Short mmCIF file of C-alpha atoms in Angstrom, two decimals:
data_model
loop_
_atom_site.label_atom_id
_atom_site.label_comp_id
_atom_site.label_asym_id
_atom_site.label_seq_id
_atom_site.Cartn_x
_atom_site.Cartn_y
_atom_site.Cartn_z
CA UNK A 1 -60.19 7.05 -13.82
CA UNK A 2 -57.34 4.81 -12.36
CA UNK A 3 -53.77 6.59 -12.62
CA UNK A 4 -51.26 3.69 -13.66
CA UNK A 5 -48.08 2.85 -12.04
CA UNK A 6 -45.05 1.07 -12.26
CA UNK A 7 -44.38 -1.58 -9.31
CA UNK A 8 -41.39 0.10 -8.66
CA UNK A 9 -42.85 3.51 -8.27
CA UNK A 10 -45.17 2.00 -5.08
CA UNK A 11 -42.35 -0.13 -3.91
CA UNK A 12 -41.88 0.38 -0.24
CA UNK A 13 -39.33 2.59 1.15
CA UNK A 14 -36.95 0.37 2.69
CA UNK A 15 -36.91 -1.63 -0.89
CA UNK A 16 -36.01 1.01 -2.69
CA UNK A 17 -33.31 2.13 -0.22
CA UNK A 18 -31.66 -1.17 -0.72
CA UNK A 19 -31.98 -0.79 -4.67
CA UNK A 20 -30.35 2.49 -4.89
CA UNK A 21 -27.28 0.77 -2.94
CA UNK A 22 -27.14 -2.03 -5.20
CA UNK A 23 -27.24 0.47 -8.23
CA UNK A 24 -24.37 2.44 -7.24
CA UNK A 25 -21.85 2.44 -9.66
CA UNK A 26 -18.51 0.59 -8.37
CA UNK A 27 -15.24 3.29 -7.29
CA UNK A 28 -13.68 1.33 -10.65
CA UNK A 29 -16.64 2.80 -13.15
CA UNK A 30 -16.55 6.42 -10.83
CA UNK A 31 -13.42 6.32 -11.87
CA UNK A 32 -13.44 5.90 -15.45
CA UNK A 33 -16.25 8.85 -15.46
CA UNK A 34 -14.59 11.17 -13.67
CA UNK A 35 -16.59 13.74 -12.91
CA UNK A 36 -20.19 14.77 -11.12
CA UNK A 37 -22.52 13.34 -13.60
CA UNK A 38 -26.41 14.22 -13.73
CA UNK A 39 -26.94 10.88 -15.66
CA UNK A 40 -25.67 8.33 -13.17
CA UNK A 41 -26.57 7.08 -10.12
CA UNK A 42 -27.19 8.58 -7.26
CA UNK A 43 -28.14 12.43 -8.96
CA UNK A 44 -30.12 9.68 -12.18
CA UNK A 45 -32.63 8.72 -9.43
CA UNK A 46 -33.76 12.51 -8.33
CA UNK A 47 -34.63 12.66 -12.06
CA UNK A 48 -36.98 9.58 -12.52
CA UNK A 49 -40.04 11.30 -9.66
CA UNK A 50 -40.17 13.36 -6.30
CA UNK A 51 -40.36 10.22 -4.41
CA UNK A 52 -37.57 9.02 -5.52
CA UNK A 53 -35.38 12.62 -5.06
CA UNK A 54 -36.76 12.82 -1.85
CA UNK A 55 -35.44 8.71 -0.84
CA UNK A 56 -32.11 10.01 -2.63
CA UNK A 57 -31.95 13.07 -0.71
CA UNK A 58 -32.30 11.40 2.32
CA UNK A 59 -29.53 8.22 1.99
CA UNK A 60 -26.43 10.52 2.50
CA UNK A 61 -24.48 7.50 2.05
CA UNK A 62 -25.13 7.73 -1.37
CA UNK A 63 -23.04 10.72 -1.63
CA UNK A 64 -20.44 10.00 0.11
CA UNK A 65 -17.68 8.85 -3.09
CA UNK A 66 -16.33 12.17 -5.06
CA UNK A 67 -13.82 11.42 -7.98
CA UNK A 68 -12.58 14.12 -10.43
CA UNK A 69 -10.65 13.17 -13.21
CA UNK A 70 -9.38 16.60 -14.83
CA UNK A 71 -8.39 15.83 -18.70
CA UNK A 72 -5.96 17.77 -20.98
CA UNK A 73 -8.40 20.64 -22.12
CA UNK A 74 -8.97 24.43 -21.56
CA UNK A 75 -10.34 26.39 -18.89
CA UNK A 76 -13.73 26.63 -20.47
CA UNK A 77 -13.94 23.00 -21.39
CA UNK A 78 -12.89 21.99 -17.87
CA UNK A 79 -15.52 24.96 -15.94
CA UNK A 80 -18.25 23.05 -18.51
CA UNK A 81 -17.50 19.73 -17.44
CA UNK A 82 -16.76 20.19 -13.58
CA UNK A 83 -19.21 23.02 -12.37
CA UNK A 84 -18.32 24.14 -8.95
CA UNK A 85 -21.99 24.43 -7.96
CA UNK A 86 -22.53 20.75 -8.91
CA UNK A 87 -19.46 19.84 -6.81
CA UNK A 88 -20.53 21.36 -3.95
CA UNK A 89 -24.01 20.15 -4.22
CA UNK A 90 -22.98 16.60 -4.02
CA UNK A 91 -20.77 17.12 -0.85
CA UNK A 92 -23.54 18.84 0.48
CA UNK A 93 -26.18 15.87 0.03
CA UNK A 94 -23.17 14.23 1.83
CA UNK A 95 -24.26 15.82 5.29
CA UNK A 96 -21.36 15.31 7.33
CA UNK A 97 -20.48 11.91 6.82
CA UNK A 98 -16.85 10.91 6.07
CA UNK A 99 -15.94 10.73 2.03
CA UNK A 100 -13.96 9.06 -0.69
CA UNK A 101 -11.93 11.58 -2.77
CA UNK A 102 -10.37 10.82 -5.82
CA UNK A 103 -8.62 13.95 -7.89
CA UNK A 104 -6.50 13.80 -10.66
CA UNK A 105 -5.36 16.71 -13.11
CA UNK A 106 -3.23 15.83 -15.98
CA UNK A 107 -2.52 19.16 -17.04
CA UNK A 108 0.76 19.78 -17.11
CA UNK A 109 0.13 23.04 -15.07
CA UNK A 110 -3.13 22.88 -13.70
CA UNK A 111 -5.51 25.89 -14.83
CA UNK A 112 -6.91 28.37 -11.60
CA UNK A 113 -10.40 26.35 -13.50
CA UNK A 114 -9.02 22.92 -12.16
CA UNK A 115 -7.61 24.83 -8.33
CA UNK A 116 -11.11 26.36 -8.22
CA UNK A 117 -12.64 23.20 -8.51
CA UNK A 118 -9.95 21.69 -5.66
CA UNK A 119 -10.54 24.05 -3.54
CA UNK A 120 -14.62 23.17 -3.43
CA UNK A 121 -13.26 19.34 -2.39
CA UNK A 122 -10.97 21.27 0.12
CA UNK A 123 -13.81 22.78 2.17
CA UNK A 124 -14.90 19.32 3.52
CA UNK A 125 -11.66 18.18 3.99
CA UNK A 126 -11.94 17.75 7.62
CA UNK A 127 -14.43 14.66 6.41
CA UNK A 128 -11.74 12.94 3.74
CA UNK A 129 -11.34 9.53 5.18
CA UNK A 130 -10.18 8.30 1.88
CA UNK A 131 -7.77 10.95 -0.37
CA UNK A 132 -5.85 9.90 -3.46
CA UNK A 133 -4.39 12.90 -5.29
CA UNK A 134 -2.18 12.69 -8.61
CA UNK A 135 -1.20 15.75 -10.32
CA UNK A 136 2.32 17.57 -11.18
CA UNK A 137 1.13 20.23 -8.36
CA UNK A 138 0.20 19.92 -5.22
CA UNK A 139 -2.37 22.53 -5.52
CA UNK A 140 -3.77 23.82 -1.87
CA UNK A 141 -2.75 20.74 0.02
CA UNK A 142 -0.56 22.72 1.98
CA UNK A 143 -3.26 24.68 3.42
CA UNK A 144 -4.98 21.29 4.49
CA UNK A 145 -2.52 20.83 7.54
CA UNK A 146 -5.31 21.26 10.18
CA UNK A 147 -8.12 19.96 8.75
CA UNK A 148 -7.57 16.11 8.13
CA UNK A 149 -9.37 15.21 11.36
CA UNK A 150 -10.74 12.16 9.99
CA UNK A 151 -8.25 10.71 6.88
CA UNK A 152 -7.19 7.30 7.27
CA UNK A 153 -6.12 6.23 3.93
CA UNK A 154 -4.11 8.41 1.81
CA UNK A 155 -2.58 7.70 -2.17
CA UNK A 156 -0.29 10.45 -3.13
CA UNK A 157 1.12 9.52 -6.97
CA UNK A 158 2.89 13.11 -8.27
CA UNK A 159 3.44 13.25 -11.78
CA UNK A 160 6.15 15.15 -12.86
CA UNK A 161 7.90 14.90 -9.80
CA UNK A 162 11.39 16.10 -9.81
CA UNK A 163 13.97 13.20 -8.80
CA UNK A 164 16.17 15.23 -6.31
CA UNK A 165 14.72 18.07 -4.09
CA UNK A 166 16.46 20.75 -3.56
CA UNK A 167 17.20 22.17 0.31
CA UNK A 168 13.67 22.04 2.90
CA UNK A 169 14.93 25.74 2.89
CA UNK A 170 14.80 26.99 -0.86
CA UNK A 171 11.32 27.19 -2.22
CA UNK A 172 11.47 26.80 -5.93
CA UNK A 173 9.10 28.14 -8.57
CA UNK A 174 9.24 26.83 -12.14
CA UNK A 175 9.12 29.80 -15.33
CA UNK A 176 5.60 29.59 -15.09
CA UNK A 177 4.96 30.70 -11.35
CA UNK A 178 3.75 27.35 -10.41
CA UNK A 179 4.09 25.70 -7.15
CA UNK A 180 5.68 22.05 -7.35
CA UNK A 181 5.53 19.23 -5.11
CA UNK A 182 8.83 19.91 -4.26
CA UNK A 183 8.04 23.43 -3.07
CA UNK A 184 6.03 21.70 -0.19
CA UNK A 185 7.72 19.98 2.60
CA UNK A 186 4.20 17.43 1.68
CA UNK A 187 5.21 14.85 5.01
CA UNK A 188 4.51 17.82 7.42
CA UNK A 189 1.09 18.23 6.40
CA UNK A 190 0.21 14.12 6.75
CA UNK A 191 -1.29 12.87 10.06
CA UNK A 192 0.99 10.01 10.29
CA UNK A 193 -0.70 9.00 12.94
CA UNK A 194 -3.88 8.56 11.93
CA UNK A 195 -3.17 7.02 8.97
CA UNK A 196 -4.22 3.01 8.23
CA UNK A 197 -3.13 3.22 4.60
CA UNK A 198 -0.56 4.61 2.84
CA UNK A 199 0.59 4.75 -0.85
CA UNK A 200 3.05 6.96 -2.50
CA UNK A 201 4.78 6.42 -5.86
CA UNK A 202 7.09 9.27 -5.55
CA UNK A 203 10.67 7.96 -3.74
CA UNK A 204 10.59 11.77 -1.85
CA UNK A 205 7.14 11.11 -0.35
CA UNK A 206 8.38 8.18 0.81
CA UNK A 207 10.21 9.39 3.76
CA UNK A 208 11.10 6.71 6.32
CA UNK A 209 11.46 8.70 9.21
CA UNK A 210 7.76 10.29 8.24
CA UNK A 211 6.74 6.45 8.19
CA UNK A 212 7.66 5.66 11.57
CA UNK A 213 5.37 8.35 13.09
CA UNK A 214 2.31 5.60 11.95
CA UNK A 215 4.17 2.97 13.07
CA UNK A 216 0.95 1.74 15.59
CA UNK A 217 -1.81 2.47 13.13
CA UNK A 218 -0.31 1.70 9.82
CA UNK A 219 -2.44 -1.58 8.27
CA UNK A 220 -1.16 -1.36 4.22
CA UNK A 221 1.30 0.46 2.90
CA UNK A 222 2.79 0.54 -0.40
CA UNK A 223 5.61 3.01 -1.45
CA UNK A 224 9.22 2.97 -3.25
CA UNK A 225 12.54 4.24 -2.11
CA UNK A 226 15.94 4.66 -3.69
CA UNK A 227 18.46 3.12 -1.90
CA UNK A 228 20.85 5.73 -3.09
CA UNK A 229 19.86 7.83 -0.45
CA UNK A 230 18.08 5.75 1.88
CA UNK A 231 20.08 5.63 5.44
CA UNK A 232 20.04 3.50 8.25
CA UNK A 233 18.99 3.85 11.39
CA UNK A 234 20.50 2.20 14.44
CA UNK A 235 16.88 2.30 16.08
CA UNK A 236 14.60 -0.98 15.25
CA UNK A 237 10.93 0.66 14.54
CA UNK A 238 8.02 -2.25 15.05
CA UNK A 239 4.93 -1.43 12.87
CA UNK A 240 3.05 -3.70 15.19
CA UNK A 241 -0.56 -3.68 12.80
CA UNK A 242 0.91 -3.48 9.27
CA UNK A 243 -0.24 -7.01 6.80
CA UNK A 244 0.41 -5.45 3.63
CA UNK A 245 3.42 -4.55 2.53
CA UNK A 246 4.40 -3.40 -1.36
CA UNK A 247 7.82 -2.35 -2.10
CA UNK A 248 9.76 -1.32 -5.10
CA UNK A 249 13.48 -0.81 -3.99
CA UNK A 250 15.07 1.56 -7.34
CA UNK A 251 18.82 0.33 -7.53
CA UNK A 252 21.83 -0.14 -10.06
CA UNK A 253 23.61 -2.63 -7.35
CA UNK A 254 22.61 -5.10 -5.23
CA UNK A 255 23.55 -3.66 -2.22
CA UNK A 256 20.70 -4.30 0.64
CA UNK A 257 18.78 -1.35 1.44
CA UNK A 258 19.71 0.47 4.93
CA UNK A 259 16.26 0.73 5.87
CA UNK A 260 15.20 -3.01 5.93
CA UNK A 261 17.54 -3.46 8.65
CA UNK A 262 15.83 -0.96 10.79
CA UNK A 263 12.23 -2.38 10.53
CA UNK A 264 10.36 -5.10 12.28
CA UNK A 265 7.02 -6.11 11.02
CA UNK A 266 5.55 -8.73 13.54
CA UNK A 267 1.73 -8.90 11.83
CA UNK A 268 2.98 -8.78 8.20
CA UNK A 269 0.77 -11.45 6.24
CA UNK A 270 0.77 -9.86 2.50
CA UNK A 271 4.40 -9.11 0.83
CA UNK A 272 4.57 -8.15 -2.24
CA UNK A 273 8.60 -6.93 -3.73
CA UNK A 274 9.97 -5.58 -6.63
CA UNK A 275 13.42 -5.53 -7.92
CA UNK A 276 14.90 -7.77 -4.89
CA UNK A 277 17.98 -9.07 -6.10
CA UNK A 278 19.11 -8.02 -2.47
CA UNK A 279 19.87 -9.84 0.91
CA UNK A 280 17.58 -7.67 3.09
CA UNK A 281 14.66 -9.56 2.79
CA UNK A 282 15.81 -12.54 4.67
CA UNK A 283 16.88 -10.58 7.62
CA UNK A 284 13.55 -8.66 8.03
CA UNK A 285 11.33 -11.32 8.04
CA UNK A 286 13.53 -13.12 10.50
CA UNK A 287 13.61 -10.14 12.98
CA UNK A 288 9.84 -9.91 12.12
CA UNK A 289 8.92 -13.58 13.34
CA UNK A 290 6.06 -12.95 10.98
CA UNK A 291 3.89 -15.86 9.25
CA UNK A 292 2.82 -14.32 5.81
CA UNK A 293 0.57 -15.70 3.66
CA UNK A 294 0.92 -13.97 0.31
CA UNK A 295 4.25 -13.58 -1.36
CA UNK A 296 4.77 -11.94 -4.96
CA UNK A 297 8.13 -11.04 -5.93
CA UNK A 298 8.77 -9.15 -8.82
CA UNK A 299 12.38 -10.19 -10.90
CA UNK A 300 14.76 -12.12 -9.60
CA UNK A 301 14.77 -13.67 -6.07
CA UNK A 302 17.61 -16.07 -5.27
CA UNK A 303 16.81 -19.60 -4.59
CA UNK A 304 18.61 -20.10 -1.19
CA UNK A 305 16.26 -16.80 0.15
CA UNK A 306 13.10 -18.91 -1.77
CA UNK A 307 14.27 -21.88 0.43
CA UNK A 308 14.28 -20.47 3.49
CA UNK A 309 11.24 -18.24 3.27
CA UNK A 310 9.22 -21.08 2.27
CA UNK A 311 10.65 -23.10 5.04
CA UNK A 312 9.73 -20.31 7.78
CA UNK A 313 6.50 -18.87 6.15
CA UNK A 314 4.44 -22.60 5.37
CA UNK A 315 1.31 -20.66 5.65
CA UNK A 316 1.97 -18.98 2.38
CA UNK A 317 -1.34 -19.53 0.06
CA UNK A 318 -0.48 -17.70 -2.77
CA UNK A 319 2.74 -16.99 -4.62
CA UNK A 320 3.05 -14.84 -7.73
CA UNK A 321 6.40 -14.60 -10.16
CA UNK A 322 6.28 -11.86 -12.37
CA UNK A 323 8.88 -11.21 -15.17
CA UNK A 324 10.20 -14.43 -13.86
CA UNK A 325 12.57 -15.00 -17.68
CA UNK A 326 15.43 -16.78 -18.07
CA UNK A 327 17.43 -15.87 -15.14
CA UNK A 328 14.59 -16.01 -12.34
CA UNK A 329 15.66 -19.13 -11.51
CA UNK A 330 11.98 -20.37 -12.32
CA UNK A 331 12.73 -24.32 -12.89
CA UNK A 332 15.02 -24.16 -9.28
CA UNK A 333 12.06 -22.74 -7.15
CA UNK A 334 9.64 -25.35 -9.17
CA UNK A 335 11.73 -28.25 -8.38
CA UNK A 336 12.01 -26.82 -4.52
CA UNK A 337 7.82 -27.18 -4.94
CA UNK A 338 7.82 -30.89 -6.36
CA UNK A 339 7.30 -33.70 -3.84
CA UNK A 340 9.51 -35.83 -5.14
CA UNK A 341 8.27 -38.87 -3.09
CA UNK A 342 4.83 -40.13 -1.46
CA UNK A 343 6.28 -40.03 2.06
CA UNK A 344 8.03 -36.32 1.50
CA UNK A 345 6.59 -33.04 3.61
CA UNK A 346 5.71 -30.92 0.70
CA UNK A 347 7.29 -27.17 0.63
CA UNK A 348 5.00 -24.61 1.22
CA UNK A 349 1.72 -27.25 2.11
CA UNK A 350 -0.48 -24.55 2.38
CA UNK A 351 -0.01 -23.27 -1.21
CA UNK A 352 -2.91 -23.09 -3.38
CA UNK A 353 -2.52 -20.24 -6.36
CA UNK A 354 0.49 -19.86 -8.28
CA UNK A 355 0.50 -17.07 -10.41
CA UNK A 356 3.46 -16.62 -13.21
CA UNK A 357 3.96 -13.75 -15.43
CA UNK A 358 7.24 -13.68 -17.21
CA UNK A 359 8.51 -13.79 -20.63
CA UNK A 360 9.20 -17.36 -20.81
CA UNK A 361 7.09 -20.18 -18.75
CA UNK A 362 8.39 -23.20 -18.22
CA UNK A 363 5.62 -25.26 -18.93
CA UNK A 364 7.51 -28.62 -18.41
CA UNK A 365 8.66 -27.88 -14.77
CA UNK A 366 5.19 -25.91 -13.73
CA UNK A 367 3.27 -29.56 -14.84
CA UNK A 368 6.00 -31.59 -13.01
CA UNK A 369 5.90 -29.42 -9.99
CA UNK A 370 1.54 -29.58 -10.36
CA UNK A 371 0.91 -33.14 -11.44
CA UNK A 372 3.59 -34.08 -8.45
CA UNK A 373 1.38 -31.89 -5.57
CA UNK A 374 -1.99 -33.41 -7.12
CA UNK A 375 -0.63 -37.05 -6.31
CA UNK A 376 0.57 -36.32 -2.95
CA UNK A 377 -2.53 -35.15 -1.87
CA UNK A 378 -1.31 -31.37 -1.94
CA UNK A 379 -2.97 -30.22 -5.14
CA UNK A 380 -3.49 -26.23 -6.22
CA UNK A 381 -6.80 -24.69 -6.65
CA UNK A 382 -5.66 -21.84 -9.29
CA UNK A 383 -2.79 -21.38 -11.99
CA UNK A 384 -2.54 -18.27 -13.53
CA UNK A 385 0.19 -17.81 -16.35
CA UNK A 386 1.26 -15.25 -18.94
CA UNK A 387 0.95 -16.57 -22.56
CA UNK A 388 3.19 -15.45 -25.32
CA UNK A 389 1.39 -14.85 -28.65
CA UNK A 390 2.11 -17.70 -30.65
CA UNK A 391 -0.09 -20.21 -32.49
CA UNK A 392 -2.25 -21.78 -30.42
CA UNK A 393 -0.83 -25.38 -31.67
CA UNK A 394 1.75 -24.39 -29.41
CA UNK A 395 0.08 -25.05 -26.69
CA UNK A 396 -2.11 -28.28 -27.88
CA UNK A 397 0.25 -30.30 -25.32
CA UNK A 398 0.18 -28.05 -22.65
CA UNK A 399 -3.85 -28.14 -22.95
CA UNK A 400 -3.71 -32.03 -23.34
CA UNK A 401 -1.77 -32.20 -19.84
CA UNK A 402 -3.64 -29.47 -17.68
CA UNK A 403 -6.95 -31.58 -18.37
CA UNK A 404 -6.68 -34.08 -15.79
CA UNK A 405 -5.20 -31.03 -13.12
CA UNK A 406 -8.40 -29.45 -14.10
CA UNK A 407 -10.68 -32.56 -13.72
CA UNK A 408 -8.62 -32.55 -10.48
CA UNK A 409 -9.72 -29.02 -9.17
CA UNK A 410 -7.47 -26.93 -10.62
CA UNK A 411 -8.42 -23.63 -12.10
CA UNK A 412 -6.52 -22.05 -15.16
CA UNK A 413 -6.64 -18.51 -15.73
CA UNK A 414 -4.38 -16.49 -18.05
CA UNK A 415 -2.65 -13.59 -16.18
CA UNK A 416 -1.85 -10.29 -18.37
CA UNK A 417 -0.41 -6.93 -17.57
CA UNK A 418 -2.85 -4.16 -17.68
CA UNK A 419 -1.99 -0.05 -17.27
CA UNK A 420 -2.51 0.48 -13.78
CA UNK A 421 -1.54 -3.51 -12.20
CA UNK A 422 -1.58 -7.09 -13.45
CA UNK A 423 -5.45 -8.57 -13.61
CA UNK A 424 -6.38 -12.32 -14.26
CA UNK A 425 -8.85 -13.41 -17.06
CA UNK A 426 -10.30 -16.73 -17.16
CA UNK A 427 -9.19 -19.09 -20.41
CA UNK A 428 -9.09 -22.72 -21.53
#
């Protein structure tokens, strides 16, 4: 008698190899699991025949991401839902190719359950290429200092994290015996040199001096300092590969933080600032002699440092606004984007996405400043904008006037803040 079978069950080898890639879930829907799962992909396909388990078992790449997302819950409830065994399994199937490692604890004191499960991670560290940690502790890392042979991006986001450290000397213990983040002097135990990315949301892991050790390999790097105790350095450091820069600068004044005049960042192509109200920015990108082409400033940003950035950076693409209220100076830096007449240079002739996210558009000078571009032959291809709930009658105008932009080319989106960064989502 003839034995039925699926299509996909006979499918050749090197078909199937290329389905279980596309089947993968993304690092976004890892994430939101959070944990070694038997029912998705890639442990799902070992369970559908041997054929399969054995393709599986072979495609190491398959096992290469590993992202633990330790919940509020006991010890039992967290030894149930992140076995050891499993864990290890999956870095085995791994082989010795590098990995993606995602852990996050949001105990308040992690349980020896949740180290146990850490230290599995840890015995492969010499293959992290890709580490992002967040948790009140810093659990073995310390005993990692050797071993990251092969990391090259690094997130470090403490929770918890006390604001002022006390002496390098004095380690500190909390009532419960715990080791905290500042107990560990965390920047010895980083090869700076090695690293291409770098993101820290802790001002105290965001040591300057530590930065300039990856000053040739650094590519991205996104942290935030406190100017308070930021110093300068006579010494001009030039992180000669970096294009990304994100920077949140923590300050009461608007004094210019020491460190921006010790930096020079000749390949920078992707800025993106918070809270600068300051005058530093100007003179970095002028010792910099760098042409960027993204530039997102979040809160206010003076309209004479607008000006002359625009007038030195014309390669600029894409510019985003965000919390850009009543005193951003919004309707200045739209009228700087007008061309106000058919034979004018427009500023910033590159640009082609504006994104604004503030409490207040101004829809009158964001039209002018679009309808002006579009009939000097310098039109945008994307406008993204926060929308206030309010009745949509509101905005019947608004939608009257953005039809002929958008029979023009010009795509609308609506631009909200979501936990975790902003995100864009289509409307109109």
């Amino acid at each position: 008698m003839t034995q039925l079978c699926s299509p996909i069950q006979t499918a050749p080898t090197e078909l199937l190899t290329e389905i279980f890639k596309l089947a993968m879930p993304t690092r976004a829907e890892l994430k939101a699991l959070g944990k070694v799962s038997l029912d998705t992909a890639p442990w799902v396909f070992g369970r559908v025949c041997a054929r399969w388990r054995t393709i599986a078992l072979d495609m190491p790449t398959l096992w290469t991401s590993i992202i633990l997302a330790i919940p509020y819950g006991t010890a039992a409830n967290i030894a149930r839902s992140f076995p050891p065994a499993l864990v290890r399994e999956h870095l085995a199937r791994s082989r010795t190719l590098p990995l993606d490692v995602l852990f996050t604890s949001k105990e308040e004191f992690p349980a020896l359950t949740t180290e146990k499960v850490f230290a599995v991670i840890a015995t492969a560290a010499a293959r992290w290429e890709a580490l992002e940690i967040e948790s009140r502790q810093p659990l073995a890392f310390d005993q990692l200092r050797w071993n990251l042979k092969r990391l090259r991006r690094l997130c470090l986001c403490p929770s918890g994290l006390d604001r002022i450290p006390p002496p390098p000397c004095v380690r500190e213990r909390d009532s419960t015996g715990a080791l905290l983040w500042r107990d560990v002097d965390i920047g010895a135990f980083i090869p700076w040199t090695q690293l291409v990315e770098y993101t820290t949301t802790s001002d105290e892991l965001a040591n300057v001096d530590r930065l300039r050790e990856a000053a040739a390999s650094l590519v991205s790097c996104q942290f935030s300092v406190d100017i308070l105790w930021t110093q300068r350095t006579p010494a001009v450091t030039e992180f000669s590969r970096l294009r990304k820069l994100t920077l949140t600068i923590r300050s009461t004044s608007f004094t210019s933080p020491p460190f921006l005049y010790s930096l020079s960042l000749p390949a920078l192509e992707e800025l993106y600032v918070e809270e600068l109200g300051l005058g530093g920015l100007r003179p970095l990108l002028r010792r910099s002699g760098c042409s960027l082409k993204k530039l997102w400033f979040y809160g206010l940003l003076p309209r004479d440092d607008f000006v002359w950035i625009a007038e030195n950076n014309p390669h600029i693409a894409e510019l985003g606004m965000v919390q850009a209220g009543a005193g951003s100076g919004i309707d200045r830096i739209m009228n700087n984007l007008r061309v106000a007449a058919a034979d004018a240079e427009p500023l910033l002739p590159a640009l082609r996405a504006l994104h604004i996210l503030g409490t207040e558009p101004y829809f009158q000078s964001i039209f002018e400043m679009l309808e002006s571009r579009m009939e000097r032959g310098a039109p945008l291809q994307v406008l993204s904008m926060h929308l206030p709930r309010e009745p949509k009658p509101r905005y019947a105008a608004m939608t009257a006037r953005l039809k002929p932009l958008k029979d023009g080319g010009l795509e609308v989106q609506a631009m909200k803040k979501l936990p975790g960064g902003y995100d864009l989502v289509h409307f109109l």
